[in-house]
Structures are given as structure tokens and as C-alpha cells.
PDB file of C-alpha atoms and ligand atoms in Angstrom:
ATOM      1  CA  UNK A   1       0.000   0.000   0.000  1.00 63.00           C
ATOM      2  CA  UNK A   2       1.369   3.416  -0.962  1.00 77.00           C
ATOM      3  CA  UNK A   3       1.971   6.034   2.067  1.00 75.00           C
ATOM      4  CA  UNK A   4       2.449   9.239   2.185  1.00 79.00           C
ATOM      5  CA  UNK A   5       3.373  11.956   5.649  1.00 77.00           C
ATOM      6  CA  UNK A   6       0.097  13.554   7.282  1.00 75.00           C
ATOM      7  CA  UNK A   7       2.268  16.417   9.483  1.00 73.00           C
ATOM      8  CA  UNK A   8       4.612  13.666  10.782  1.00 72.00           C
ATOM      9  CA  UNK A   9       2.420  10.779  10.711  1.00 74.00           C
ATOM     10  CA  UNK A  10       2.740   8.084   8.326  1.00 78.00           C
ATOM     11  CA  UNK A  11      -0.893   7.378   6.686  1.00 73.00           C
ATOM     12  CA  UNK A  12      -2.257   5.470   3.438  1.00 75.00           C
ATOM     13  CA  UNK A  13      -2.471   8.033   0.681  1.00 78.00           C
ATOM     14  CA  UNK A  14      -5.648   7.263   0.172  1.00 75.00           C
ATOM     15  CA  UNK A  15      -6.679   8.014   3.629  1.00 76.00           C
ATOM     16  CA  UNK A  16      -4.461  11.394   3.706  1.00 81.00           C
ATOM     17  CA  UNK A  17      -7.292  13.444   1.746  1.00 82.00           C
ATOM     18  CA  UNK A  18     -10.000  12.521   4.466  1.00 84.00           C
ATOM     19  CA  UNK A  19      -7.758  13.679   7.218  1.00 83.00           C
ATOM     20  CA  UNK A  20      -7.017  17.126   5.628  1.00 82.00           C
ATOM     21  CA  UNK A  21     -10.707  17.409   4.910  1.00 84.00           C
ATOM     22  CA  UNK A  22     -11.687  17.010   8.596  1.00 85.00           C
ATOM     23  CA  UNK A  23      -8.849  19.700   9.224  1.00 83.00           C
ATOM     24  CA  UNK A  24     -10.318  22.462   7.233  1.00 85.00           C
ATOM     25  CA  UNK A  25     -13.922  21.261   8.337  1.00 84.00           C
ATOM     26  CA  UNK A  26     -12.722  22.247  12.174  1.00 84.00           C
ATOM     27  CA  UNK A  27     -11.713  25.609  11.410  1.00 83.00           C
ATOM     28  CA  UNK A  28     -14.049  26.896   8.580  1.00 89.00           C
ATOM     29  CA  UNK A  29     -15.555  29.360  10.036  1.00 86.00           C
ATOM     30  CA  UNK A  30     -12.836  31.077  12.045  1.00 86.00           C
ATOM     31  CA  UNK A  31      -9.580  30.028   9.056  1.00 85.00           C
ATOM     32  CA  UNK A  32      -9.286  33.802   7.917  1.00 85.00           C
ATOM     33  CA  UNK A  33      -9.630  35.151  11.167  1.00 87.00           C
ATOM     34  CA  UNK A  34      -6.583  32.805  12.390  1.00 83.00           C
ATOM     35  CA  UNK A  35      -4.571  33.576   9.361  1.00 86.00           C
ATOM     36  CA  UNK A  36      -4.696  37.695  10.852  1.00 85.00           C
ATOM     37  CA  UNK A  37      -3.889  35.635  14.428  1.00 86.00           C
ATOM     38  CA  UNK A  38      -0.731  33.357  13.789  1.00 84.00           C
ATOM     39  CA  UNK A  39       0.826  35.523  10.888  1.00 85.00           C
ATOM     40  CA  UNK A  40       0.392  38.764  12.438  1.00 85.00           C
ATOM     41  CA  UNK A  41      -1.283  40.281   9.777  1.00 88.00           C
ATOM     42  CA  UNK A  42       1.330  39.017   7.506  1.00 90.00           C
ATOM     43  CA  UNK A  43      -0.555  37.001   5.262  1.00 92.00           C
ATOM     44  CA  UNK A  44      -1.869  39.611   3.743  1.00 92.00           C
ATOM     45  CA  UNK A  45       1.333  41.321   2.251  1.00 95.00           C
ATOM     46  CA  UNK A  46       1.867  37.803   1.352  1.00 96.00           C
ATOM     47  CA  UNK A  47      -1.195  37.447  -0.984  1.00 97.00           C
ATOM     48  CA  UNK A  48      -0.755  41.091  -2.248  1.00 96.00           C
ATOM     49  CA  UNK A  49       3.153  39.752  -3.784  1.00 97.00           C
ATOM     50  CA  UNK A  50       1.294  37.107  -5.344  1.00 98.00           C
ATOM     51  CA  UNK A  51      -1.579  39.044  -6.461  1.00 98.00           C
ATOM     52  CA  UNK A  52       0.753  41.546  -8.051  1.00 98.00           C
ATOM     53  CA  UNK A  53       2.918  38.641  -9.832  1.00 98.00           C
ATOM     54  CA  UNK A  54      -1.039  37.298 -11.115  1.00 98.00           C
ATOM     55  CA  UNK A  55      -1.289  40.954 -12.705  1.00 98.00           C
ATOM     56  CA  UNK A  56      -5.049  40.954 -13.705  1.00 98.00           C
ATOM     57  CA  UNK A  57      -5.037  43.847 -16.428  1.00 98.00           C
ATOM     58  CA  UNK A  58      -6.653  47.229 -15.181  1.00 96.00           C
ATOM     59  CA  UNK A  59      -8.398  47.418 -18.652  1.00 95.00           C
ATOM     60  CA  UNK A  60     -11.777  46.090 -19.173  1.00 94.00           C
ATOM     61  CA  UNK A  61      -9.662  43.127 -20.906  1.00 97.00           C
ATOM     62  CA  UNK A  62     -11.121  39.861 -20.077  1.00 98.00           C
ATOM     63  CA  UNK A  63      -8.959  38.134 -17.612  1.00 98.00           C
ATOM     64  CA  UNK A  64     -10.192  34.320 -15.813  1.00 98.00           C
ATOM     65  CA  UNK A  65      -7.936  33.568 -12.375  1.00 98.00           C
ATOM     66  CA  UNK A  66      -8.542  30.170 -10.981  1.00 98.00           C
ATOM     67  CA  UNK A  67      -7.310  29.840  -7.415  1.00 98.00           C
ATOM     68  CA  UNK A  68      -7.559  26.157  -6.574  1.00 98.00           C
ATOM     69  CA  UNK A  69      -7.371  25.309  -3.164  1.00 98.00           C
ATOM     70  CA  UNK A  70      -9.119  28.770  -2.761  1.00 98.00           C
ATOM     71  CA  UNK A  71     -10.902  28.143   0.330  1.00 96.00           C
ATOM     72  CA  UNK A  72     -12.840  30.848   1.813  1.00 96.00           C
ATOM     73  CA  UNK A  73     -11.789  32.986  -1.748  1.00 97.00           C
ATOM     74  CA  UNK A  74      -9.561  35.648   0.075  1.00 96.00           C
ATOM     75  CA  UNK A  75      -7.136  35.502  -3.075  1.00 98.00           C
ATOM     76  CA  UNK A  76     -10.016  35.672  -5.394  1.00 98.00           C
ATOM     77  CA  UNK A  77     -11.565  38.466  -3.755  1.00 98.00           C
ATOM     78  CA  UNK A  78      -7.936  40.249  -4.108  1.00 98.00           C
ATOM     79  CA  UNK A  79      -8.021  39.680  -7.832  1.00 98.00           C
ATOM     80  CA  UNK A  80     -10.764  40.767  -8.437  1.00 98.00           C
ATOM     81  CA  UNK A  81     -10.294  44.053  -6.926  1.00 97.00           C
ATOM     82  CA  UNK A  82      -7.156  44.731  -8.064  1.00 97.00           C
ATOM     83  CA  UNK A  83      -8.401  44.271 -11.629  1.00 98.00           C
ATOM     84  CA  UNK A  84     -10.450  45.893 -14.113  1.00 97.00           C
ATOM     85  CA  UNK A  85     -14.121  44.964 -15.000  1.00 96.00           C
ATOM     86  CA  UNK A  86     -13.173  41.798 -17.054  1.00 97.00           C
ATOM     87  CA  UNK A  87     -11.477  40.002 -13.961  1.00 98.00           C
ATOM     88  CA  UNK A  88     -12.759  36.885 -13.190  1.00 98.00           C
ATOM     89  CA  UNK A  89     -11.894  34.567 -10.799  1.00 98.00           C
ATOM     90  CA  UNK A  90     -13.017  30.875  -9.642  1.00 98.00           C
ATOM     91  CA  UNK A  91     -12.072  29.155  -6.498  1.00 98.00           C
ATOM     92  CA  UNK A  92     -11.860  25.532  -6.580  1.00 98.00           C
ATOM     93  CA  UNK A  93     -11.584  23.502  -3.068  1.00 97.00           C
ATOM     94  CA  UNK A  94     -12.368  20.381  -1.818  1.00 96.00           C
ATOM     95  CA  UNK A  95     -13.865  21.582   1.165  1.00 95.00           C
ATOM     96  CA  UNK A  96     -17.820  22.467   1.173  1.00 95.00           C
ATOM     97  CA  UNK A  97     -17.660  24.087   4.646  1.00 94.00           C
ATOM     98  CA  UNK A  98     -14.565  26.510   3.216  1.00 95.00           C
ATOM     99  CA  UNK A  99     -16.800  27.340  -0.048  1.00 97.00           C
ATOM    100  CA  UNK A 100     -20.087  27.764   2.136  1.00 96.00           C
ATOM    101  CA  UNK A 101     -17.880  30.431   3.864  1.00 96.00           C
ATOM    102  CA  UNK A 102     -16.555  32.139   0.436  1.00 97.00           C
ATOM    103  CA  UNK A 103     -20.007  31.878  -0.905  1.00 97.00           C
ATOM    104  CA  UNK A 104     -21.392  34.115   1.782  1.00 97.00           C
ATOM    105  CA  UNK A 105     -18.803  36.542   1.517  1.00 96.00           C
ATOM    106  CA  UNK A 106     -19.074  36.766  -2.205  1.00 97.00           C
ATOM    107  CA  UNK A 107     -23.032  37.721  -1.211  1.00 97.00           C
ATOM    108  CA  UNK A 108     -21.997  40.335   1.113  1.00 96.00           C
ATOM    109  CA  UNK A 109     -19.669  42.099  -1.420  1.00 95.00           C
ATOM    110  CA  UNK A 110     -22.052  41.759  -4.339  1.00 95.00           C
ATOM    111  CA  UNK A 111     -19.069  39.754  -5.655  1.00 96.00           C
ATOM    112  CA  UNK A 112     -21.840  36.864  -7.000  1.00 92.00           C
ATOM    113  CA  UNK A 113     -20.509  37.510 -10.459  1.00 94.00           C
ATOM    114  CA  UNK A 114     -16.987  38.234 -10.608  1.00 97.00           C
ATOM    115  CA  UNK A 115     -15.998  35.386  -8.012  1.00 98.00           C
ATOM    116  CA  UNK A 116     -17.297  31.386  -8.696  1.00 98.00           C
ATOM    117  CA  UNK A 117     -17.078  28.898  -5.889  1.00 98.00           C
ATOM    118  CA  UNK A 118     -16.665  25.556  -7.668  1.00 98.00           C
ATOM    119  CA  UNK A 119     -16.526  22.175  -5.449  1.00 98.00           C
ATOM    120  CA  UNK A 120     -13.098  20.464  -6.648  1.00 97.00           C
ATOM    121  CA  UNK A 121     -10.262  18.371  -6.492  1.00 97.00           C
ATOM    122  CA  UNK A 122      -6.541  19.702  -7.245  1.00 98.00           C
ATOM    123  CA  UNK A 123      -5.727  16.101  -8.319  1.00 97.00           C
ATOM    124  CA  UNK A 124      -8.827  15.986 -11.354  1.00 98.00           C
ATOM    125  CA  UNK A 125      -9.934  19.801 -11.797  1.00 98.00           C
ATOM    126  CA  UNK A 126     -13.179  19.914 -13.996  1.00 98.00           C
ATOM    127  CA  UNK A 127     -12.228  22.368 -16.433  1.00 98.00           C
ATOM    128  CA  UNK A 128     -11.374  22.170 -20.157  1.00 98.00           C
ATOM    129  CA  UNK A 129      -7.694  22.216 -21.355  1.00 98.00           C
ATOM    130  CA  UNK A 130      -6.358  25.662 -21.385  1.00 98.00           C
ATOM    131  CA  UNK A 131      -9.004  27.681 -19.871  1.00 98.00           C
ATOM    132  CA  UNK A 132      -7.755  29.873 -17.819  1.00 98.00           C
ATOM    133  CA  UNK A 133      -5.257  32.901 -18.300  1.00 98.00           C
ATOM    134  CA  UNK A 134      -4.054  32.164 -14.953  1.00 98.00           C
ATOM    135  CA  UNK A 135      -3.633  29.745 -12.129  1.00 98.00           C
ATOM    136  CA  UNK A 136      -2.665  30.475  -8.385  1.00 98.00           C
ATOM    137  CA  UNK A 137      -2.096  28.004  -5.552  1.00 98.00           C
ATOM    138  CA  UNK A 138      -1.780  29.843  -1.923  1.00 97.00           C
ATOM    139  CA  UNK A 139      -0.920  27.167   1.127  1.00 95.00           C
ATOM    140  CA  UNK A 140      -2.756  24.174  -0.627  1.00 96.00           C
ATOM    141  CA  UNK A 141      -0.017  22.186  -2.500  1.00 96.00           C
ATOM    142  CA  UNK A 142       1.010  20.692   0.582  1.00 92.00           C
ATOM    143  CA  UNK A 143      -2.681  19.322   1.314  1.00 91.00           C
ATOM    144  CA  UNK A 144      -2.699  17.511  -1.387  1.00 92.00           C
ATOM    145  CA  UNK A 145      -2.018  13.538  -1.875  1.00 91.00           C
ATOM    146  CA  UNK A 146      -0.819  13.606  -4.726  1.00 94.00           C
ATOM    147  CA  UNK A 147       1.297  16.961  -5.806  1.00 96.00           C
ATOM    148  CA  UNK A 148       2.729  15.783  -9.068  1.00 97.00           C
ATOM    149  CA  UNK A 149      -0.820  15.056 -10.380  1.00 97.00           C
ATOM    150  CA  UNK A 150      -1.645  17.945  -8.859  1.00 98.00           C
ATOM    151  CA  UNK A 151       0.225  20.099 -10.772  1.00 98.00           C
ATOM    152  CA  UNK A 152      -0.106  18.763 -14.168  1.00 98.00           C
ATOM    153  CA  UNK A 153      -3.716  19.532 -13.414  1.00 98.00           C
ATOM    154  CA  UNK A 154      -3.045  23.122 -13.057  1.00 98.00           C
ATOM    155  CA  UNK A 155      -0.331  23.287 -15.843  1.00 98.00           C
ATOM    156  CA  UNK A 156      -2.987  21.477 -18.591  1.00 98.00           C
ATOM    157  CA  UNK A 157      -5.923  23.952 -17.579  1.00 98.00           C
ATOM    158  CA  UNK A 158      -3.543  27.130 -18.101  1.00 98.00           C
ATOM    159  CA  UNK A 159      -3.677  28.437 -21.643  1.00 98.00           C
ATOM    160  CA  UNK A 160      -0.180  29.205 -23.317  1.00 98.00           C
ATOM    161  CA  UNK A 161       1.442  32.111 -22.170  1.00 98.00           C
ATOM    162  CA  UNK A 162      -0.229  31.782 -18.591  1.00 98.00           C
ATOM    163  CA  UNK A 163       1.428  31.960 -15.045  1.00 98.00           C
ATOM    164  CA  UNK A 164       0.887  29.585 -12.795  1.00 98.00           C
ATOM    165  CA  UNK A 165       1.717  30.920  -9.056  1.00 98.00           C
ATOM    166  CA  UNK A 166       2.288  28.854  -6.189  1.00 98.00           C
ATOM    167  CA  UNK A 167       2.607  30.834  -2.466  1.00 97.00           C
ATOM    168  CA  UNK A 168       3.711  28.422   0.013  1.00 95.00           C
ATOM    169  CA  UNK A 169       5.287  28.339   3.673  1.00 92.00           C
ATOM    170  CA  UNK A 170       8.919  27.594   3.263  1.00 91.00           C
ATOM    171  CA  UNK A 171      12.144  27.105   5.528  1.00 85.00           C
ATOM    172  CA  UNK A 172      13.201  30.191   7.519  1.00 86.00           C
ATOM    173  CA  UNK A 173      17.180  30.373   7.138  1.00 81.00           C
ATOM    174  CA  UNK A 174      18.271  33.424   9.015  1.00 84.00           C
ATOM    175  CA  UNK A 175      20.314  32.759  12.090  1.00 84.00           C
ATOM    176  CA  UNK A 176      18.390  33.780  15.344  1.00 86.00           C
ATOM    177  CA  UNK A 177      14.700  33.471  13.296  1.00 85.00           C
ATOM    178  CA  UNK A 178      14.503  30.267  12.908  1.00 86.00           C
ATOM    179  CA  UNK A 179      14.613  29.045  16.594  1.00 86.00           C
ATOM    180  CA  UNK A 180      12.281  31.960  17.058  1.00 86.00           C
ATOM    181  CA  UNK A 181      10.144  30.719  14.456  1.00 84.00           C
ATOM    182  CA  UNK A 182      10.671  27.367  15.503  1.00 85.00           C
ATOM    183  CA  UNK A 183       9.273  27.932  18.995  1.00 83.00           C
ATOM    184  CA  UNK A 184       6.414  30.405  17.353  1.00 84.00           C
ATOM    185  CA  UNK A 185       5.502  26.843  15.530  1.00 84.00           C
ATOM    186  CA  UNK A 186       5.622  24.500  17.880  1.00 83.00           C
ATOM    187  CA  UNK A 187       4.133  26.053  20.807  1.00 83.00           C
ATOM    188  CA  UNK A 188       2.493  29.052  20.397  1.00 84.00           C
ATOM    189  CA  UNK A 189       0.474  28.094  17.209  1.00 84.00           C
ATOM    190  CA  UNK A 190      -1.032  25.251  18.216  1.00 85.00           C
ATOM    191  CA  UNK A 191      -2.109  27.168  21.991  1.00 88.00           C
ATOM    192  CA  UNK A 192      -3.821  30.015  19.682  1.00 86.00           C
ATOM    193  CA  UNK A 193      -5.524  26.441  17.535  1.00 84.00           C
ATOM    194  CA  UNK A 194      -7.023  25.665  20.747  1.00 88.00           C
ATOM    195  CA  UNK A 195      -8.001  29.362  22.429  1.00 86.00           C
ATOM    196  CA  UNK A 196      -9.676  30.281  19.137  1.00 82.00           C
ATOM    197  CA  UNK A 197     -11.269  27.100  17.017  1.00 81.00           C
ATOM    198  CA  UNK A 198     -11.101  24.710  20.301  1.00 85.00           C
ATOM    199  CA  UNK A 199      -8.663  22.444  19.276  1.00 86.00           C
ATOM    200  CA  UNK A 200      -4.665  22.285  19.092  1.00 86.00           C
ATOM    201  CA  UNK A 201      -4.659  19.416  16.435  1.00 84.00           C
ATOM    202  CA  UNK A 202      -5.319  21.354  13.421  1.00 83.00           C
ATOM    203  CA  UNK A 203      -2.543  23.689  13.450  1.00 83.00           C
ATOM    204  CA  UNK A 204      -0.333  21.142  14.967  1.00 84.00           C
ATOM    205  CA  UNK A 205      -1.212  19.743  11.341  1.00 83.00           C
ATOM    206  CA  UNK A 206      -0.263  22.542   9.895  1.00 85.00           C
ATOM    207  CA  UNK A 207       3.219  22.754  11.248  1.00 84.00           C
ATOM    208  CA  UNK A 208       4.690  19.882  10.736  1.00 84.00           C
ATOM    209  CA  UNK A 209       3.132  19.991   7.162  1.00 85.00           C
ATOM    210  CA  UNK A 210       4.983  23.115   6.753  1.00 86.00           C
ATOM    211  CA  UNK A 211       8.068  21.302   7.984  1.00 84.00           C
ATOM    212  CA  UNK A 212       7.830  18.310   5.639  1.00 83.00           C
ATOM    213  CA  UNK A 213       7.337  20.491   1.830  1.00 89.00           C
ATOM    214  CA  UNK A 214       9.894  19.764  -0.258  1.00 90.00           C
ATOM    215  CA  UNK A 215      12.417  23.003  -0.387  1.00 90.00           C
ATOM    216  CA  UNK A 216      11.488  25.432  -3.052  1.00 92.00           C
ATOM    217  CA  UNK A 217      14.677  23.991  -5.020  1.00 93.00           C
ATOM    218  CA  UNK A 218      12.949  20.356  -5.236  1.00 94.00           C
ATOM    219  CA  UNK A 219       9.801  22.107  -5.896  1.00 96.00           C
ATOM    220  CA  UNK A 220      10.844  23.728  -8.333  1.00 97.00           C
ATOM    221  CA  UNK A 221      12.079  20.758  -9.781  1.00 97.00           C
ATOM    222  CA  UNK A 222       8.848  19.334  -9.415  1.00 97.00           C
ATOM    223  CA  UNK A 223       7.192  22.131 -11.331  1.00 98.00           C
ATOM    224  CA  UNK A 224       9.588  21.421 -14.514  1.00 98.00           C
ATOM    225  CA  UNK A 225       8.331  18.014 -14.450  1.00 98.00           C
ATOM    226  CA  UNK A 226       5.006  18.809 -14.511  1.00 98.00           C
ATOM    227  CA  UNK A 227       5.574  20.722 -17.915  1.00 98.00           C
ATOM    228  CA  UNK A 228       6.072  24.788 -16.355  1.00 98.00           C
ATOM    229  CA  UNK A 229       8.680  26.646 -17.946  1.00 98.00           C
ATOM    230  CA  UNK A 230      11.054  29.557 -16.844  1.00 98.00           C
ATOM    231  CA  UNK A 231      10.152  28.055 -13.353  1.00 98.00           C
ATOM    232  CA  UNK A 232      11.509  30.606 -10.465  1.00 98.00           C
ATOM    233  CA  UNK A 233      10.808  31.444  -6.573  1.00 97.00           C
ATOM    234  CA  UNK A 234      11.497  34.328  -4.120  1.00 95.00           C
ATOM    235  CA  UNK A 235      11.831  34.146  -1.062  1.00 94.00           C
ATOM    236  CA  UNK A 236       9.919  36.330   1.058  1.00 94.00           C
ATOM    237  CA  UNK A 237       9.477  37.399   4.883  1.00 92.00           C
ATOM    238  CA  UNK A 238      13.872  35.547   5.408  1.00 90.00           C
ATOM    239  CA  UNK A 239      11.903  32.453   3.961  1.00 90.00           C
ATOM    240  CA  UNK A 240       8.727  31.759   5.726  1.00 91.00           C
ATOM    241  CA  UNK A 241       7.510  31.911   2.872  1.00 94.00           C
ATOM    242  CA  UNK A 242       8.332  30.855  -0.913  1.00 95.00           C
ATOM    243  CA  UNK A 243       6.374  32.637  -4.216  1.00 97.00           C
ATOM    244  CA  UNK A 244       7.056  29.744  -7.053  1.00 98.00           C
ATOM    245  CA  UNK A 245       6.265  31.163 -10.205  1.00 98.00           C
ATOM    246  CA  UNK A 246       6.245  29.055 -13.453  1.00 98.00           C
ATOM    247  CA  UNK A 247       4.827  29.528 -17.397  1.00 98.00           C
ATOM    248  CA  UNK A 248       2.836  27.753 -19.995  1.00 98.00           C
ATOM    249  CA  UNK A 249       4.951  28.130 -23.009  1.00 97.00           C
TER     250      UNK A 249
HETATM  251  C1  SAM B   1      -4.527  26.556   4.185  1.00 89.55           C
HETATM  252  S1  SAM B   1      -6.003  26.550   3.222  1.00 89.55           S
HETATM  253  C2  SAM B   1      -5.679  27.809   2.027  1.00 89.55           C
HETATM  254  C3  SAM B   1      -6.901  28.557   1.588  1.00 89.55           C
HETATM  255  C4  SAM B   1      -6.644  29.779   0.701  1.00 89.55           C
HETATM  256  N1  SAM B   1      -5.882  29.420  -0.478  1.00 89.55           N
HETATM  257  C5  SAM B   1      -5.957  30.884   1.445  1.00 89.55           C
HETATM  258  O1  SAM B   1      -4.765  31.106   1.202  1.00 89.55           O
HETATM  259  O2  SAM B   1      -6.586  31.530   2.278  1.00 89.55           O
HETATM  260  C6  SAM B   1      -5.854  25.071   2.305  1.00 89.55           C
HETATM  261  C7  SAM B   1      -7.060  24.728   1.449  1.00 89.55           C
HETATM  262  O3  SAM B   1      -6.740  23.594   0.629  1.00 89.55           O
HETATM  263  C8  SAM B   1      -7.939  22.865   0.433  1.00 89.55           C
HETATM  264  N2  SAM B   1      -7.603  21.540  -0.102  1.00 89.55           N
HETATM  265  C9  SAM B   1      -7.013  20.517   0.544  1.00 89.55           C
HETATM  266  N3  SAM B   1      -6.870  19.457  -0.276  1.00 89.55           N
HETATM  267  C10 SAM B   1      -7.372  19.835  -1.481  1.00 89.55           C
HETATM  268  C11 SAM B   1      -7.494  19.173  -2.744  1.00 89.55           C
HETATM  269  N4  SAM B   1      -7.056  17.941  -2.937  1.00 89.55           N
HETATM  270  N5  SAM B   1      -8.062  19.860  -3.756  1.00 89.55           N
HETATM  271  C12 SAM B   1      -8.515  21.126  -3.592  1.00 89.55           C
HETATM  272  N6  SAM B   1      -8.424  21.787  -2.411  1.00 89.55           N
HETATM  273  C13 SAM B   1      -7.853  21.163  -1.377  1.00 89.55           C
HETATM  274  C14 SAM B   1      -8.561  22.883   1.814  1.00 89.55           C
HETATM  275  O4  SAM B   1      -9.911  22.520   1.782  1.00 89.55           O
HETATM  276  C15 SAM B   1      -8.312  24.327   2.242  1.00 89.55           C
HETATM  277  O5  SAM B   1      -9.375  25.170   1.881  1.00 89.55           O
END
């Protein structure tokens, strides 16, 4: 039977998807409010370098995002706003309870139209070939089973000439930050897990699946294989996180 690493656990890959489903199930309703929580705010300067490297023309120029593992459509909604009238954007997730939240918040910003909330799996995306002028990924590669398959995914629904963007947590290399980030991790993220959505486990999840992505050289390697070209990464906040950037050529 094939394995694969849930945090530090060893599980069936088939079972893996289940157990990161009941993850993002627990903390649906309070995920973007713990993103502002455990990042400081940070996560936001974080999506606004990848929204700037997605580039949605300011024209009325028709322009079609799709943000797969979108969630709760944060990146979407970032897009979308940063773009002109012909920015569209769909969010694709696995997770009904993270769409039922985008979904809502779509309604409140009368965003019904310019942001879809579409029930999918990285791994098997239901879109045509080449249908979409870009494709972001923000903390979801590492979710899923299967990241090879889940990239060729992405790569064959990009058209030619579109980016594919991938922002991920990364390894933090600067001397005296990493133990501090280290600790930050260990302890103090799971303890705000458990003051805010009732439960440590979760983000104790999270961690150690932080811990065990490949580095952004292997993943970039990955992303070659997959078919991207001109495949680069930055490293941004002294490496907590990586932007992976790679082209449909
Ligand atoms: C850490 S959240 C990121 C959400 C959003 N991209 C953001 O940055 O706010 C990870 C998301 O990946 C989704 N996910 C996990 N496995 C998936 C899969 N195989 N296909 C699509 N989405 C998946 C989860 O449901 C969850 O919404």
C-alpha cells in the first residue's frame, strides 16, 4: 500500500485526503480570522506579492484567475479588486464548509458575479484544457495527496502564455529566526488552535506539514516536471515563505 506523511504521521495516501478534509472542516468558520492571528497580519502582504505577480489587467480586458485550493476565496476576492471589470476569478476547493464560507462573503460584497465557488479536487480539476489565463495556488499544495498530479492539473488547464503561481510556507534560514520561528511553531500556534477554534490538532497539522514540503529547489524541480517553464521562486518574509512562479509556453 502506498503512504504518504500527514504532518509527521505516516498514513495510506488514500486516507491522507480525508484527514485534511476534517482539518479544514474544524476551522471553517474562524480560518481567515486565524490567518490575521498566527501571521500577524502578515498574510496579507503575502497574498498582495502574489496578487501583483497574477497581474489581472486594469483594462476592461477579459482576464479568468482560478485559485484552486481557494478556500474561503480571500485571493479571489484580491483579484478581483485589483483588476479591471473583465477580472474573473473561480475558487476551486475540496472543502464544502470553506466554499459555504466564500459563498457568503461573495453575497456580502455583491461579488456573486466576478468570483465562482466551484466544489473540486486539485488532483482531477473539472475544467477544459487551457481555460484559464491564470492559475494560483496559496498554502494548498502541501494538502494535497498527490502533488505531481496535482500540478499537471493546473499546468494542462492554463492556456499558453499563462502563469501559474504557487505561495507556500517555506524554511526560515536566518540565524536567530529560525529558533524563534521554531518555537512560534511548535508552541504558540497550536495554543492560539485551541483558544480560538477549540482544538490544538489542526494547526499542529499545519506545522509539521509546513516542515515536511519539499524546499522550493525540489519544488521547483517538481514544477519542470510537470511541464512549467522559466520556473523561479522568491523568497519572502527571510523564507517563511516561498512565491514559485512558473509559465505555460
Ligand atoms: C490553508 S487553506 C488555504 C486557503 C486559501 N488558499 C488561502 O490562502 O486563504 C488550504 C485549502 O486547501 C484545500 N484543499 C485541501 N486538499 C485539497 C485538494 N485535494 N483539492 C482542492 N483543495 C484542497 C482545503 O480545503 C483548504 O481550503
Amino acid at each position: 500500500m502506498r503512504e504518504t506523511h500527514f504532518g509527521y504521521r505516516q498514513v495510506p495516501l488514500d486516507d491522507k485526503q480525508a484527514l485534511v478534509d476534517d482539518v479544514f472542516h474544524k476551522v471553517a468558520r474562524r480560518y481567515d480570522l486565524m490567518n490575521d492571528l498566527m501571521s500577524a497580519g502578515l498574510h496579507r502582504a503575502w497574498k498582495d506579492a502574489l496578487v501583483t505577480a497574477i497581474n489581472p489587467p486594469k483594462s476592461d480586458r477579459e482576464f479568468a484567475l482560478l485559485d484552486v485550493a481557494g478556500g474561503t476565496g480571500d485571493v479571489s476576492f484580491r483579484t478581483v479588486a485589483s483588476g479591471g471589470h473583465g477580472t474573473r476569478a473561480t475558487v476551486a476547493d475540496i472543502n464544502t464548509e470553506m466554499l459555504a464560507v466564500g459563498r457568503e462573503r461573495a453575497r456580502e460584497r455583491g461579488l456573486d458575479d466576478a468570483v465562482t465557488f466551484v466544489d473540486a479536487n486539485a488532483e482531477s480539476l473539472p475544467f477544459p484544457d487551457k481555460s484559464f489565463d491564470a492559475v494560483s495556488i496559496a498554502f494548498g499544495i502541501r494538502n494535497a495527496p498527490r502533488i505531481d498530479v496535482a500540478l499537471k492539473e493546473m499546468h494542462r488547464v492554463l492556456r499558453i502564455g499563462g502563469r501559474f503561481l504557487c505561495l507556500e510556507f517555506s524554511n526560515v534560514d536566518v540565524p536567530g529566526l529560525d529558533a524563534l520561528y521554531e518555537l512560534y511553531s511548535f508552541n504558540l500556534v497550536p495554543a492560539i488552535g485551541r483558544a480560538v477554534v477549540g482544538d490544538a490538532e489542526p494547526y499542529r497539522y499545519l506545522v509539521e506539514s509546513i516542515r515536511r514540503f519539499p524546499r522550493p529547489n525540489a519544488f521547483a524541480e517538481m514544477m519542470r516536471t510537470a511541464g512549467f517553464a522559466r520556473v523561479s521562486h522568491r523568497v519572502i518574509s527571510g523564507g517563511i515563505v516561498a512565491l514559485h512562479s512558473g509559465w505555460r509556453l
